[in-house]
Amino acid sequence: MSINFIFMRIIYIFIKALLALVLVWPNFSFAGNVTMPSSLVADTSTFVTLSDSGTTPSISGYTGTLLVSVTASDGNIKVTTTTNLKRASGYCGYSSDSDDEPTDCSGNSLTEIGFRGTQDDINTALATLAFKGDGTTGSPTVTLSVTPAGSLYNSANGHYYKVVNHGSSITWSAAKTAAEASTFNGLSGYLASITSSSENTFIDEKAGVNAWLGGTDRDSEGCWKWSGGPDDGKIFTVGNDADNTTSGGCTVDSGYTVYEKPFGDGEFGWNSNEPNDAGGEDRLHIKTDGSWNDFANGNTNVSFYVIEYGGMPGETATTTGLTTLTIKSVEASESTYNAFDDKQLKGIVEAHNESIKNSLTQSTNSILRRMEQYRRFENNQSFKIQDLKFVFNDRSSDGNIEKRLIEHYSKEIIGKTKIKDYTASYLANLMSNNSDAEYDNWVWWASGSINKGSLNFRSDQLGRQTDSTGFVIGADIDYDNNSLLGFAFRNDDITTSVSTDGTKSTSRGQNLMMYHTLKINNQNYFDSFFGIGRTDQHTDRVVDIANDINVVGLNEARHVFGAFKYNFSNDLKIFNISNYSQFNFGYSEIDGYTEKGTSNLKMSFDDRDLLSSSATIGMKINRSFDLNNSDLLPHLKLDYNEDLTEDSVLKGNLVSVPSNQYSTTISKHFSSSIRYEAGFDWIFDNGWNVTSIFNRLEKDGFGHENALIFSAYREF
């Protein structure tokens, strides 16, 4: 085989492949991307630009000259910039395509607009796309479609159309063959079958020419049926009188319109005295005025035909050039919009409450654990951790160091608040009452904790995941026959993720606490606790998941809180058992705040108060084991908690619509919970003490929370 033969064979194959590519190119899918807001909430009594949502309408991935159409189900739409765009037949009042600028697309009373142009010029126009409501419809829609110039999208039925100019006369049969050989966006073509008045109007307005449609009575005179497409074989007209439903054994199919005449009386279909079968006319076409007429297959007066795509069984359009936006018109008389129906928003404000309660609870528990430890050891133990970097002045130069520390942290935490200023002085004075005690009687301690929790997903709420860490440092003094007085400072960081879409709340709490345990006798103890604190909260809320649009917020809350606990202890031969009852309370002032971001869904929230309380009963068992050079004190705890917090109401408004205020009731998701705890204290002869505790909180079917607490101490 010669080289020349092989070379010529390769050239032949290449040309053949190229020709095949050219022949099938028109049938390739037309695909790109359309970006639209996933939601727009606004007062639409005047025109609102869709880009106010935080997402600017745009298209990408398209080439060539395009046709963009925008349709409003209710209300009006417009674009205010049409530079370099071209007019499109049937849109904005234009009866034919033209290279003139479509300035009428900026009118104030249009329900549909359309124009031709390049992708860049179209995006310039879409950035100015605006909507105005009708005053009644609460959830109107705006549908945007992108097709190659010459093709059309009908939002009423979801079908595409193409008006084809053959350039010279074409028979009905040839038009049918050409239509059924074409595809568009993965959809098979067929000569258009019109089944509604709106569809007829759509084709008439967009085409406005004499064009073949898919109807024929060639098989049986006077029995007009659709040929091809999803309506193939369906009878829509009987005889030469369109008012008939049955004639000569031919019956209009159920669900198909009996087309009225004469045309122009508000109905659609056959023109007056049509169909008349003049000269054997058995093919359907639409006239320039939108009426129907029957023509012979070979009539030389028709050079256009209308191809329809869509509705065929098993077919789905592959195009991305179509999207629909549902607008929430908050001012409309039929509007049922409530901002707090958004589960992301409801979840984040509930997380606010929970993080505050969590911070107060963990602060309370850290102090109560310190007092429990004090009773197990029968004295207060010291520690020394080098990286704390505490530097104390000599007592001779500063005899009120505890008071000074309390006053410092009190002022830092409280700041500007309606909570009475005397709280700082009150705590400081309580501490200073024992300032005459020897400095060595005061001991310092520290503890850290890690908490992980979750709230289950339910039909009325998104799931939540909470992670928190905390560190507390305190000082106390053992006085008056094993009674304890002290203060502590705790810092905690809490992160709550709402669902998995990116909405989250982060908070930092700082709490200053004063505590006291009173030994009534060897079996009965009474613990009391009081604290003040501040929580700084930061929110990051997803308002448009599809377009990755977030809004952020920052606020502050201040608290007073406390607890009372009664303990009854009984030493048995092998272990000690303690029964206890506890009451917690807290009052928080939560500042209002306004979210920031580009979205028109950002909210402004009012100030509010949170009054929380809970009651707990429980039992604890512990035992001491003497080991070589150390003592091990394991314990088990079980308690039942009832959350007594009342529902609170949060009010807020959209920043974009300040006149409309919304409210939601924030309820506790669970009222009762059970906590299981296991832990140990390991005391070494060299002065070190290591404490580790694990507990699990079961939230009455709504989720759980796990906590790991660790502390290490060493005597000076």
Phi, psi and omega in degrees: 000125186284158178295322180298321179295316180298316180298316180294326178295319178296317179298318179299315181295319180298314180295319179298317179295321180295317178297319178298319179296318179297319183293324183265352183306317180299340181269359178295148180293139176262112187221145176196198181234139175243127177254123178222153173302143175282340176200151175222119178245120186196162168280107186259024175293338170236168182298133178241126177287131184298333179292346176297343178292345187103347178238123180272126177302137181197166175232157180207156177085007181255151176229163177080191178274129187243157170247122175248129175236143179229129183232135176255130178292326176214155180083198186228155179225160177195162166240144183259354176233122180230023182301133177071001177277165181237152181289147178237136181300133177087358180241143176057025177086007182266133185268356180202158174294145178203156177277000179290152179292132182278068184295336181288352177286357177259013178291164187261002185230028183265138174259349180212135175228158178197152182198161179248152178167182176279166181302313182297316181291324177296319180296324176300320178289316183297333178297341180254009181298127185228156182227145173228131182282171180266001177091346182238319185285122183279334183226066176289161179240150174236120182251129179243132178231148178235124177223160172300146177307134184103346176249158186225151175239131179255107183291342182291324181238356179077017181258155175255154181222152174220124176267114186257128174261109182289341180094336175209176182300145180222138179289158177299318181297318180293321178296319178297317179297316180295320180296316183284350176269351184262155174225159178207122178057035180082008182250142179279142181268158175199157175300133189303137172244118186265122185238008178206159178297321181295323178293319178299316179297318180302311182293318180298315182292323183275333181262296178066029182224165171288121186212144176292139169245175190272015181268149179201152171236030183296329183284326181207116184304129179084356178252088185276128180222158175280140183241111182094164178076185183293342180260016185305127178085354181282128182275131182237345178216140179240129177068192179267013176232110186293350178282346180285147172249337180217134177193133175058036179079008180248129184232134176298131181293145179301134180091353180255139188292138167274107189285125185279156171214156008283152178299141177107359179265023181101347177261191177221165177124221189296139172290167180305138178064021176237151356283144184241358177054035181291115179071028178078042180278121184219025177230148187258138170218160178256137183270174182297335179268004178091356177275167183253154179212153173261137180229158172287153183306321185262020180302135185268008183262003183242120177240359179247154170213154183250119176264136176245140178233132177125152176092352181288142181302133175080000182260141176226132181295137179268357183291147170253008184275037182209132176206152180234131178251128173264122183261136173263103179273097190292336182273349185295146182296334180264005183291134174244018186292133171225120185306327185279001170291341175291116184292333176295317179291314180299321180294323184288324180285329173292323177297328175304305181301314184295322180293323176295310179299323179296316179298315180294319180296314181294323176297316179299313183296324180297323179287318180296324177295323178299318180290326174296318179297320178302318181289327178293322182275341184066014171196168178264128185264149179261170175218167173214111176239116192298324186283359174289330174057043174283135177234118181253136175290159175296137184301332181292332180267337179213098183272001183234046184298320180297315179298318181295321178296315180298313180299321179298307183290329178298312180294322180294320184282313186289310183059220177275117186205156174280346175296132189305138183294343185290349183298319180297313180295324180298312178298316182296318180293322176301319181290321185288344177299339179251020183291343179283346179296154179297140181303323182294346179281343176275132178237151181249144183217162180210155179204149177234158181214152174230126182236139173227131182213168180213154172238124187295150173289136176222170182299331183259006184203154171275153176291154180225148176235129183240132174233134180215150173228150180212152177221131181233139174231137184214171176220140178212167183226134178270119184218162170050063172061063175064036166256149190236136175229135181196175174222160182208156176235129181235139174238132178222152177236127184233128176239126179240120177262126179262113186061202180241017185269353177116351177288129181206159176235133175238140181219151174235122181252141175229118185232133175251129189228146174239136185222160183205133172241130183248122177274109178283313172204192185292346183245342187239129178228148176234119180258137174228153189205140179215140182212161172231153184195174178218143176232125173260124185242137177236131180243145176227104190247129176279122178250344179215094185295317184299322183254009175057052179253126180238157167234151184235156179215158179216129177214176183226146175226147178236149190222152157235139184204168181186182181202152173232135184220129176252130183239131172242118185247141180223118179274115174262179185294322186253341180202167176254137178238135181233134172250142183214156172227144190216144175229125178250147176216155178201145175229128184233136170258116184252118181291147169288160180203164180238129179289154179239148179153179183272345185282145175280005176268001179294146189246157170239127186249146178279163169298154175203165177245152176229118177251114184240151177199159179203157177233139185225140168233146183196179181217142180226138178237132177217160180211154180249136176239129176275117178246174179293114179066017179197165174236135179248127182238086176282156177211156174233144182220143175219127176217159179241131184238138175242117179280119183259009182297131178279157176299146176237155183247129176249131178245147179195172180214155172293136178300325181285340180226073186294342183284340181260114180256139180239158180217156176216148176266123179263112182249151172290135183284337179218143180260329182240152179208157177236133180245131174249138182218142173220140181192182180205156165245132180239110186254123182257152182294337181280005176104348180279145175224125179245130179237133177222133183223136170237132174222159180227131180251119176263124190260053173051048177084356182263356181144195182208172176213131176251142181224139174237122182244135181221141175211153177222136184228156170207137179291144173293000000 
